[in-house]
Every structure is written in C-alpha cells, then in structure tokens.
Amino acid sequence: MSTPTTLFDKVWRAHEIHRSESGQSLLWIDRHFVHEGSFHGFNKLGERALPVARPDLTFGIADHYVPTLARDLDGVADPKVRSMIEQLSYNTQRHGVTLFGLDDPRQGIVHVLGPEQGLTQPGLVMVCGDSHTATHGAFGSIAFGIGASEVAHVLATQTLWQTKPKVMRITIDGQLAPGITAKDIALTWIARLGADGARGYAIEYAGEAIRALSMEARLTLCNLSIEGGGRCGMIAPDQTTFDYLRERPWSPKGEAFEQACAYWKTLYSDPSAGFDLEVTLHADEIAPTVTWGVSPEEALPIDQALPDPENISDPAKARQARDSMAYMGLSAGQKLTDIKIDRVFIGSCTNARIEDLRAAASVLAGQKSRVPGMVSPGSTLVKTQAEAEGLDRIFIDAGLEWRHSGCSMCVGMNGDLVASGERCASTTNRNFKGRQGPGARTHLMSPAMVAAAAVSGHLADIRTLSSQASATGVY
Amino acid sequence: MQPFTVLESLGCALPAANVDTDQLIPARFMKEPRSVGYGQFLLYDVRHDEQGAPDPEFILHRAGANDAEVLVSRRNFGAGSSREAAVYALVDYGFRCVIAPSFGDIFASNSVNNGLLPAVVEEDDAERLLTALGDHPAEINVDLVEQRIRVAEVDVPFTVSPVWRTKLLNGWDDIDMTRQHEETITRFAKDYARKFSWASPQPPETNIISKG
C-alpha cells in the first residue's frame, strides 16, 4: 500500500521536474496569468532576448488598471494608466499569448475570469504575479502569487523553483448559520492565528462547512489564504467542483472531461495523511466579522467592541492596537456597530462573483444606501448576468454606482480611490494603511454586511438587520 | 548579481509590525518604469505628509540614512501584495538587507531574486537590535557566512533558507540555473502532456481575439 498522502503532496509530486541537492524543487507550471503589472517580467525577458516558452499556457488579462466608467481606452485621462493597458496588449500580441483585454466580453479580474472560463482546474499548478492567485486553489490546484523575477522565469522556462512548504489543515466542523459566509470563516481564522499565522504553510480547508460551500464561496475562502500568510489555499475537488467545470469554455470536452474527472476524483488527502499543523473550528464559533484595524488579523465579530490597549498584556500587540486605532480614527472600547461609514465598495477578486452581488442586492432591494458607493462586478460576464437578473437596478435604485469590471477600488490603481480620512465598508481583501487611497480607512466584511452598512449608515449586524426587515416585510 | 558575504554599513530602525508591501510602495507609483529609480517611492506615504512634505523625524530623513544598507523592523515585514516593486524601492534606495522576526513569503523570495537578504531573527533579538540602533542610523555588521548580526555590544544570530543563502553568497540568478536543466524539462513536458492530456488548455471553438 502506498503511503498516505495529502492533496497538496499529490499535486506537488505530479509537477516536480527535478529536486536540487539543496532541496529546492523545479516545478512544471500549467497556467500562467499575466496582467498589466507583469510588464516588469516581460521587460526582464526582453533584456535577455528570450521568447515566451509556452504561449499556449500563458494568458493575459487586463484588470488592475482598467477604467470602470467606460470600456474605452480613449477615456482614460492618465496617459501612464493607459500605457499600462497598452503594454499588456503589446506584450501578449508580440509573444502570441491569448489576451482577455479591455474590449473582450469575457474580460474580468484574473481570479474571477480563470474559474469562470474553465481555465482553472483541479490538480494544476498555477501562478500569477498577484498574491491573490491562491483563489484558484478552490478547485484543488496549487496556485500562488509570484514576483516579477519569477514571472520572467516562468515566461522563459514554464517552470519555477520552489521550496516545498509545510502543509496545514483548517477544518470547519458543523454548519454555518444563516448570514455567515466564507469571508467570515477567513476573517475568523486569520484573527485567531494572525496575519502571519499560516506563514510557511500550504493550507487545505476541510470539514463539513467547507464541503457545503458553493464554488464561489470556496474561491472567496482560498483567495484570503494569503491574508493569513499562507503560500496557497486549497480544497479537494468534489461533485460541486465537477458540476461547475462541465461546459465551461476552456474545460476539457467529452471523453477528455470524463478522463480528467476520473483523475480529479483521486485528488484528496488520504484519511491517515499527516499534516504539519491541524486547526479546527466549529461553525458555531463564526459570526459576521468585520475588521477594525489596518491588518486583516484585526477583525472581530460585529456585535463586539474595539479592544482597550490598556488591557492587552503583550506590549507589542498593545502598541499595534494603539497605532491601528489612531490611523482608523477609532477609540478603545467603541462598539463596532457605532462606527459610521462614508462610503461602500462592492467588488474585487474576493467578493464580486454573482452570488456576492445577489447577497448584497437582497439586502439593498427596496432600500436606499445612506452613503455613496460603487459596485464593480468581478467580470464582464458577471455584470451581464447580474443585469439579466435585474440586480443592477437594485443597486442603482439604492443610490449606488453600477460600474464595469476590474480591480477598481480594492487597490485604486485605475484611479477609483477612497478619499483621505474617508471610511469605507468594503468587500475587498486588504485593510492596509493607504490601500484604497492615501489616508483611506477600510473595513473588510462580506457583501451582505457591506449592504447592511450601506442601508444603516454605520457598521451593522446582518442578523439583526434581517430580522428587523423581515418583521416589517421588507426582506 | 552582486554576491552578499559580509556587510559593514549603517542600519536604520523601523520599529513597526506588519510593514506591508502597500506601505513599502503605494500602488500609484507602480506604473513608473524602473529606470526612474524606485528609491524615491519607498515608504512614501509613511514618511511624507498629505502635501508631500517629508517628515524630518522619520528615520530615512535622518543624517546618514542615505548611506544605510540595512533596515531592522518588526514581525510580518513585507506581507501582502506580491509586488516586486516593494523590493525595487528598498534596493534602489540602497538597502541590501532587511532584518525582521518574520517576512511575507512572496516578499522574501522577491528579495533574494534581487540580492536583498531577508534575515530572520528571534523577536527578542529584533527588539535588542532596534534598541541598539536607536532613532538614528548606526553602524551594523551583517555576516551571511557566519549568520550573525552585530550592533555595538549586541551580537545575535539570524536564519535564512540554505538555498537562498547559497544563491546570495554566489550572486546566482535562477534563469541561468534553470536553463542548465533544459533537457530534463523538455522530457518532463512531453511525459506530462501524454499523462495529463486534458490539462492542456482547449480553446473554445468560438475563441474571441481581443485587441486590447
């Protein structure tokens, strides 16, 4: 009998080309996504006059810098932003790489587009010059973010040197209560283990609550692996995965799909496989969670109050809490639901898939947002779908802007920014200082919780909001 | 790349945890070509006020900071975005080593690919180094051969993955290393394509050609 093996090890082994004496592995890369920011990588390739080794395994996606007000490059006022999008077109065209560009009806954020198009599949090794590449692990692939030197290396060789990380399993037992989402699972474990709690590990998510998650929710959960410091996050593929992949544009077809499926069904951690670290949470422990500070680890259940640094025994943590509260303009002991907001943003590779928009729209239906805000769907196809379902009307009638798809206000590269000092309830992934713009204050939460904050004008508990709304027959 | 053995230089203390790559270089500067020099963008929003005036109290604006090559900070340095521009900002400013109790994973590999040593020290040792350096750039010795760091009387060990240590000591570059394995790669790719034929992307019949 073969040794019990983890899901991660099964996929890793299938891609190991060579192991050096020092223990580094040279891995085969099945998919490499490049975006506007990958220009450094293309330039490094150019310096050596090397071709792209496997253009058929490389895909270009315009997302980080694209305008969300129009799909017209001429409308981009900043010539440097325009040039970023043009450089991607030039580099992909020159090297014969498929491009999902600004004018493409399939355009979207790379981590929404890949799964949606069926490019993301179980058992693959996938990389992209973006830390949220961990998203694709939701299908049972090893997917991780890389830097520009590594982008150049993959372009030149279709391989990458990696030291094998340790493997940890995060198990969520039981069933999530209504209103509790993948975002809440992620913020809860990160708050508990710390923003570097999974550093040096590949994460496998398992357990009853994970199995019950939709593909979209699994993508959200794996997406946030990096916010806890994980190298990647993955979930063993199952019927939910196979059903999602059937009939996707780039999925294997016919007999090939059946062959693939037979292999994909072998991709799980054997029952007695050993993990370097096991963490178990019960679904009952997870509440709607929001961040209050400037690191994703500074998160709390919505019905709680900010900590008092005076009562934090660890001086480093007390210092960090004071610093975070000063930046966020909050005070010790303040109730989270008392925090007034200036703006909302629904978008990003974390939470802008169709289910996310439906969840936010269900709270906003027939309501007005008390603050301005925008909704940027995760892809142009998600946008089209949402419009077919009438979700765009709900957002517009609530007073929010309905934009095109892109990374938008999650990272502000295209000019969609939160003003200095403004407080934004956001479905994104990073509450870092200045992430959404210099001086911007970000609170991370699920789409329904952002919608709840919008109708309340302050951070709000979706559970009490829904019960109030349903009592008056609105919800 | 320039090999890294022993560095005798000035060190700056940056006593903050979670100095993420968004702080190291704000996103708005990343559309600049590298040739402009990314050092000017390093920690821009941390060390300037909203009008762009430099904070004279900030460590990088103290006398001697321009010659400093070592930065000492707290836990989870370089977390977040995979932007290699964060490393370019440090390297272009003149830094060759960052010392902290832990680093963001991707940041650390990006550092090594640019000859910047991410030296991991115990949390207590990081505090001792920060205290020894104080609020002005001060002399520091980083020895990659012996894996020790010295500031005045403080002498502490550090760790770095053996693979990275070898790369830094020799100034090696990955692409050169990999191309020595070209035959093995070609053989692997052929076997792999046969064994996992469905893993090759199958373009849809009505594939759209995007122009931009």
Coordinates of N, CA and C in Angstrom, one line a residue, chain A residues 14-16 18 22 24 28 30-31 39-40 44 48 50 56-57 78 80 84 89 99 101-104 106 129-131 145-149 153 159 161 195-196 199 231 249-250 260 263 297 319-320 413 420 430 432 435 438, chain B residues 18 20 22 27-28 30-32 38 45 50 74-76 80-84 88 102-103 105-106 109-110 113-114 163 173-176 178-179 181 184-185 188-189 192 196-199 201-204 207-208 210-212:
Chain A
A14 N 3.2 15.5 -8.8 CA 2.9 15.3 -10.3 C 3.6 16.4 -11.1
H15 N 4.1 17.5 -10.4 CA 4.7 18.6 -11.1 C 6.2 18.8 -10.9
E16 N 6.8 17.9 -10.1 CA 8.2 18.0 -9.7 C 9.1 17.5 -10.8
H18 N 12.5 18.2 -11.0 CA 13.8 18.0 -10.6 C 13.9 18.5 -9.1
S22 N 20.1 21.0 -2.7 CA 19.7 21.8 -1.5 C 18.3 21.6 -1.2
Q24 N 15.5 22.2 -3.2 CA 14.6 23.0 -4.0 C 14.0 22.2 -5.1
W28 N 6.8 22.2 -12.7 CA 6.1 22.5 -14.0 C 4.9 23.4 -13.7
D30 N 1.3 24.8 -15.1 CA 0.2 24.5 -16.1 C -0.4 25.8 -16.6
R31 N -0.5 26.8 -15.8 CA -1.2 28.0 -16.2 C -0.4 29.2 -15.6
F39 N 4.5 43.9 -16.6 CA 5.4 44.5 -17.6 C 6.9 44.4 -17.1
H40 N 7.1 44.4 -15.8 CA 8.5 44.2 -15.3 C 9.0 42.8 -15.8
K44 N 12.2 42.0 -18.3 CA 13.3 41.2 -17.9 C 13.6 40.2 -19.0
R48 N 17.0 39.8 -21.9 CA 17.8 38.6 -22.3 C 17.4 38.1 -23.7
L50 N 14.8 36.7 -24.8 CA 14.2 35.3 -24.7 C 12.7 35.3 -25.2
D56 N 1.0 29.0 -25.2 CA -0.3 28.3 -25.1 C -0.7 28.1 -23.6
L57 N 0.2 28.2 -22.7 CA -0.1 28.1 -21.2 C -0.1 29.4 -20.5
D78 N -5.4 59.5 -17.6 CA -3.9 59.4 -17.2 C -3.2 58.6 -18.2
K80 N -0.3 57.5 -18.2 CA 0.5 56.3 -17.6 C -0.4 55.1 -17.4
M84 N -0.2 51.4 -19.3 CA -0.1 50.1 -18.7 C -1.0 49.0 -19.4
S89 N -1.3 44.6 -24.0 CA -1.7 44.3 -25.3 C -0.5 44.0 -26.2
L99 N -5.2 37.0 -25.1 CA -5.4 38.2 -24.2 C -6.9 38.3 -24.0
G101 N -8.7 41.2 -23.1 CA -8.4 42.6 -23.0 C -9.6 43.4 -22.6
L102 N -9.4 44.7 -22.5 CA -10.5 45.7 -22.2 C -11.7 45.5 -23.0
D103 N -11.5 45.2 -24.3 CA -12.7 45.2 -25.2 C -13.3 43.8 -25.3
D104 N -12.9 42.9 -24.5 CA -13.3 41.5 -24.6 C -14.6 41.2 -23.7
R106 N -15.4 38.8 -22.3 CA -15.1 37.8 -21.2 C -14.2 38.5 -20.2
G129 N 1.5 36.9 -11.2 CA 2.1 38.0 -10.4 C 1.1 38.8 -9.6
D130 N 0.4 38.0 -8.8 CA -0.6 38.6 -7.9 C -0.8 37.7 -6.7
S131 N -0.8 38.3 -5.5 CA -0.8 37.4 -4.3 C -2.1 36.7 -4.2
G145 N 0.9 33.3 -5.7 CA 1.4 34.6 -6.3 C 2.9 34.6 -6.4
I146 N 3.4 35.3 -7.4 CA 4.8 35.3 -7.6 C 5.2 36.8 -7.9
G147 N 6.5 37.1 -7.8 CA 7.0 38.4 -8.1 C 7.5 38.5 -9.5
A148 N 7.9 39.7 -9.9 CA 8.3 39.9 -11.3 C 9.5 39.1 -11.8
S149 N 10.5 38.8 -11.0 CA 11.6 38.0 -11.4 C 11.1 36.6 -11.7
H153 N 10.9 34.3 -15.1 CA 11.4 32.9 -15.1 C 10.4 32.0 -15.7
T159 N 8.6 27.0 -15.9 CA 8.9 26.3 -14.6 C 9.2 27.3 -13.5
W161 N 11.3 27.4 -9.5 CA 12.0 26.8 -8.3 C 11.2 27.2 -7.1
A195 N -2.0 37.4 11.0 CA -1.8 37.7 9.6 C -0.6 36.9 9.1
D196 N 0.2 36.4 10.0 CA 1.3 35.5 9.6 C 1.2 34.1 10.2
R199 N 2.1 31.4 7.8 CA 3.4 31.6 7.0 C 4.2 30.4 6.9
R231 N 1.0 30.2 1.8 CA 1.6 30.2 0.5 C 0.5 30.0 -0.5
P249 N -16.1 27.2 -21.1 CA -15.5 27.4 -22.4 C -14.1 26.6 -22.6
W250 N -13.2 26.7 -21.6 CA -11.9 26.1 -21.7 C -11.8 24.7 -21.0
A260 N -10.5 13.4 -17.3 CA -10.0 14.4 -16.3 C -10.7 14.1 -15.0
Y263 N -9.4 11.4 -12.9 CA -8.2 11.7 -12.2 C -8.5 12.7 -11.0
E297 N -5.8 40.7 10.5 CA -5.9 40.0 11.7 C -6.7 40.8 12.8
R319 N 0.8 48.1 21.4 CA 1.3 49.2 20.6 C 0.7 49.2 19.2
Q320 N 0.5 47.9 18.7 CA -0.1 47.8 17.3 C -1.5 48.3 17.4
M413 N -5.6 51.4 -8.4 CA -4.6 51.7 -9.5 C -5.2 52.4 -10.7
S420 N -8.9 60.6 1.4 CA -8.2 60.6 2.6 C -9.1 60.9 3.8
R430 N -7.9 43.7 1.7 CA -6.9 44.3 2.5 C -7.3 45.7 3.1
F432 N -5.1 47.5 4.7 CA -3.8 48.1 4.9 C -3.9 49.6 4.9
R435 N -4.3 51.5 1.4 CA -4.6 50.5 0.3 C -5.6 51.1 -0.7
P438 N -4.4 57.1 -0.3 CA -3.7 57.7 0.8 C -4.7 58.1 1.9
Chain B
N18 N 4.0 44.5 10.7 CA 3.1 44.4 9.6 C 3.4 45.6 8.6
D20 N 3.6 46.3 5.4 CA 3.2 45.6 4.2 C 3.7 46.2 2.9
D22 N 2.1 47.3 0.4 CA 1.4 48.6 0.0 C 2.0 49.8 0.7
A27 N 0.5 51.8 -4.4 CA 0.2 51.3 -5.8 C 0.3 52.4 -6.9
R28 N 0.1 53.7 -6.5 CA 0.1 54.7 -7.6 C 1.4 54.9 -8.3
M30 N 3.4 52.5 -9.2 CA 3.9 51.2 -9.8 C 3.8 51.3 -11.3
K31 N 3.2 52.3 -11.9 CA 3.2 52.4 -13.3 C 4.4 53.1 -13.9
E32 N 5.4 53.5 -13.0 CA 6.6 54.1 -13.5 C 7.6 53.0 -14.0
Y38 N 13.3 53.5 -8.1 CA 12.1 53.3 -7.2 C 12.4 53.8 -5.8
D45 N 4.1 57.2 1.7 CA 3.1 57.8 2.5 C 3.3 57.7 4.0
E50 N 0.4 64.7 3.8 CA -0.5 64.7 2.7 C -0.1 65.7 1.6
R74 N 9.9 45.0 12.6 CA 9.2 44.0 13.4 C 8.5 42.9 12.5
R75 N 7.7 42.2 13.2 CA 7.0 41.0 12.7 C 6.3 41.2 11.4
N76 N 6.3 40.2 10.5 CA 5.4 40.2 9.3 C 5.8 41.3 8.3
G80 N 1.5 40.8 2.3 CA 0.5 41.3 1.3 C 0.9 41.1 -0.1
S81 N 0.6 42.2 -0.9 CA 0.7 42.1 -2.3 C 2.1 41.6 -2.8
S82 N 2.1 40.8 -3.9 CA 3.3 40.2 -4.5 C 4.2 41.2 -5.2
R83 N 3.8 42.5 -5.2 CA 4.5 43.5 -6.0 C 6.0 43.5 -5.7
E84 N 6.8 43.1 -6.7 CA 8.3 43.1 -6.6 C 8.8 44.5 -6.5
Y88 N 12.2 46.6 -5.2 CA 12.9 47.6 -6.0 C 13.0 48.9 -5.3
S102 N 9.8 38.0 11.1 CA 9.2 37.2 10.0 C 8.9 38.1 8.8
F103 N 8.8 37.4 7.7 CA 8.6 38.1 6.4 C 7.4 37.5 5.7
D105 N 5.9 35.8 2.7 CA 6.5 34.7 1.8 C 7.0 35.2 0.5
I106 N 6.1 35.9 -0.2 CA 6.4 36.3 -1.6 C 7.5 37.4 -1.6
S109 N 11.0 35.8 -1.2 CA 11.6 35.3 -2.5 C 11.9 36.4 -3.4
N110 N 11.1 37.4 -3.5 CA 11.4 38.5 -4.4 C 12.7 39.2 -4.0
N113 N 15.7 37.3 -5.1 CA 15.9 37.4 -6.6 C 16.5 38.8 -6.9
N114 N 16.6 39.7 -6.0 CA 17.2 41.0 -6.3 C 18.4 41.2 -5.4
V163 N 19.1 27.4 0.7 CA 19.0 27.6 -0.7 C 19.3 29.1 -1.0
D173 N 21.7 33.6 -10.4 CA 20.4 34.0 -11.0 C 19.7 32.7 -11.4
D174 N 18.3 32.7 -11.1 CA 17.6 31.5 -11.4 C 17.5 31.1 -12.8
I175 N 17.3 32.0 -13.7 CA 17.1 31.6 -15.1 C 18.3 30.9 -15.7
D176 N 19.5 31.4 -15.3 CA 20.7 30.7 -15.7 C 20.8 29.3 -15.2
T178 N 18.3 27.4 -14.2 CA 17.2 26.5 -14.8 C 17.6 26.1 -16.2
R179 N 18.2 26.9 -17.0 CA 18.5 26.6 -18.4 C 19.5 25.4 -18.5
H181 N 19.0 22.8 -17.0 CA 18.1 21.6 -16.9 C 17.2 21.5 -18.1
T184 N 16.0 18.0 -19.2 CA 15.1 17.4 -18.3 C 13.7 18.0 -18.4
I185 N 13.7 19.3 -18.5 CA 12.4 20.0 -18.6 C 11.6 19.5 -19.9
F188 N 10.3 16.1 -19.4 CA 9.2 16.1 -18.4 C 7.9 16.6 -19.1
A189 N 8.1 17.7 -19.9 CA 6.9 18.3 -20.5 C 6.2 17.3 -21.5
Y192 N 4.5 14.6 -19.4 CA 3.4 15.2 -18.7 C 2.2 15.4 -19.6
F196 N -1.3 13.7 -18.8 CA -2.4 14.6 -18.4 C -2.9 15.4 -19.6
S197 N -3.3 14.6 -20.6 CA -3.6 15.3 -21.9 C -4.6 16.4 -21.7
W198 N -5.6 16.2 -20.8 CA -6.7 17.1 -20.7 C -6.2 18.4 -20.0
A199 N -5.0 18.4 -19.4 CA -4.6 19.6 -18.7 C -4.1 20.7 -19.7
P201 N -4.7 23.5 -22.2 CA -5.9 24.3 -22.5 C -6.5 24.0 -23.8
Q202 N -7.8 23.8 -23.9 CA -8.5 23.6 -25.2 C -9.3 24.9 -25.5
P203 N -8.8 25.6 -26.5 CA -9.5 26.9 -26.8 C -10.9 26.6 -27.3
P204 N -11.9 27.4 -26.8 CA -13.3 27.2 -27.2 C -13.4 27.4 -28.7
N207 N -13.4 31.1 -30.2 CA -12.5 31.9 -29.3 C -12.4 33.4 -29.9
I208 N -12.5 34.3 -29.0 CA -12.5 35.7 -29.4 C -11.1 36.2 -29.4
S210 N -8.9 39.2 -28.7 CA -9.0 40.5 -28.1 C -7.8 41.4 -28.5
K211 N -8.2 42.7 -28.8 CA -7.1 43.6 -29.3 C -6.5 44.4 -28.2
G212 N -7.2 44.5 -27.1 CA -6.6 45.4 -26.1 C -7.4 45.4 -24.8

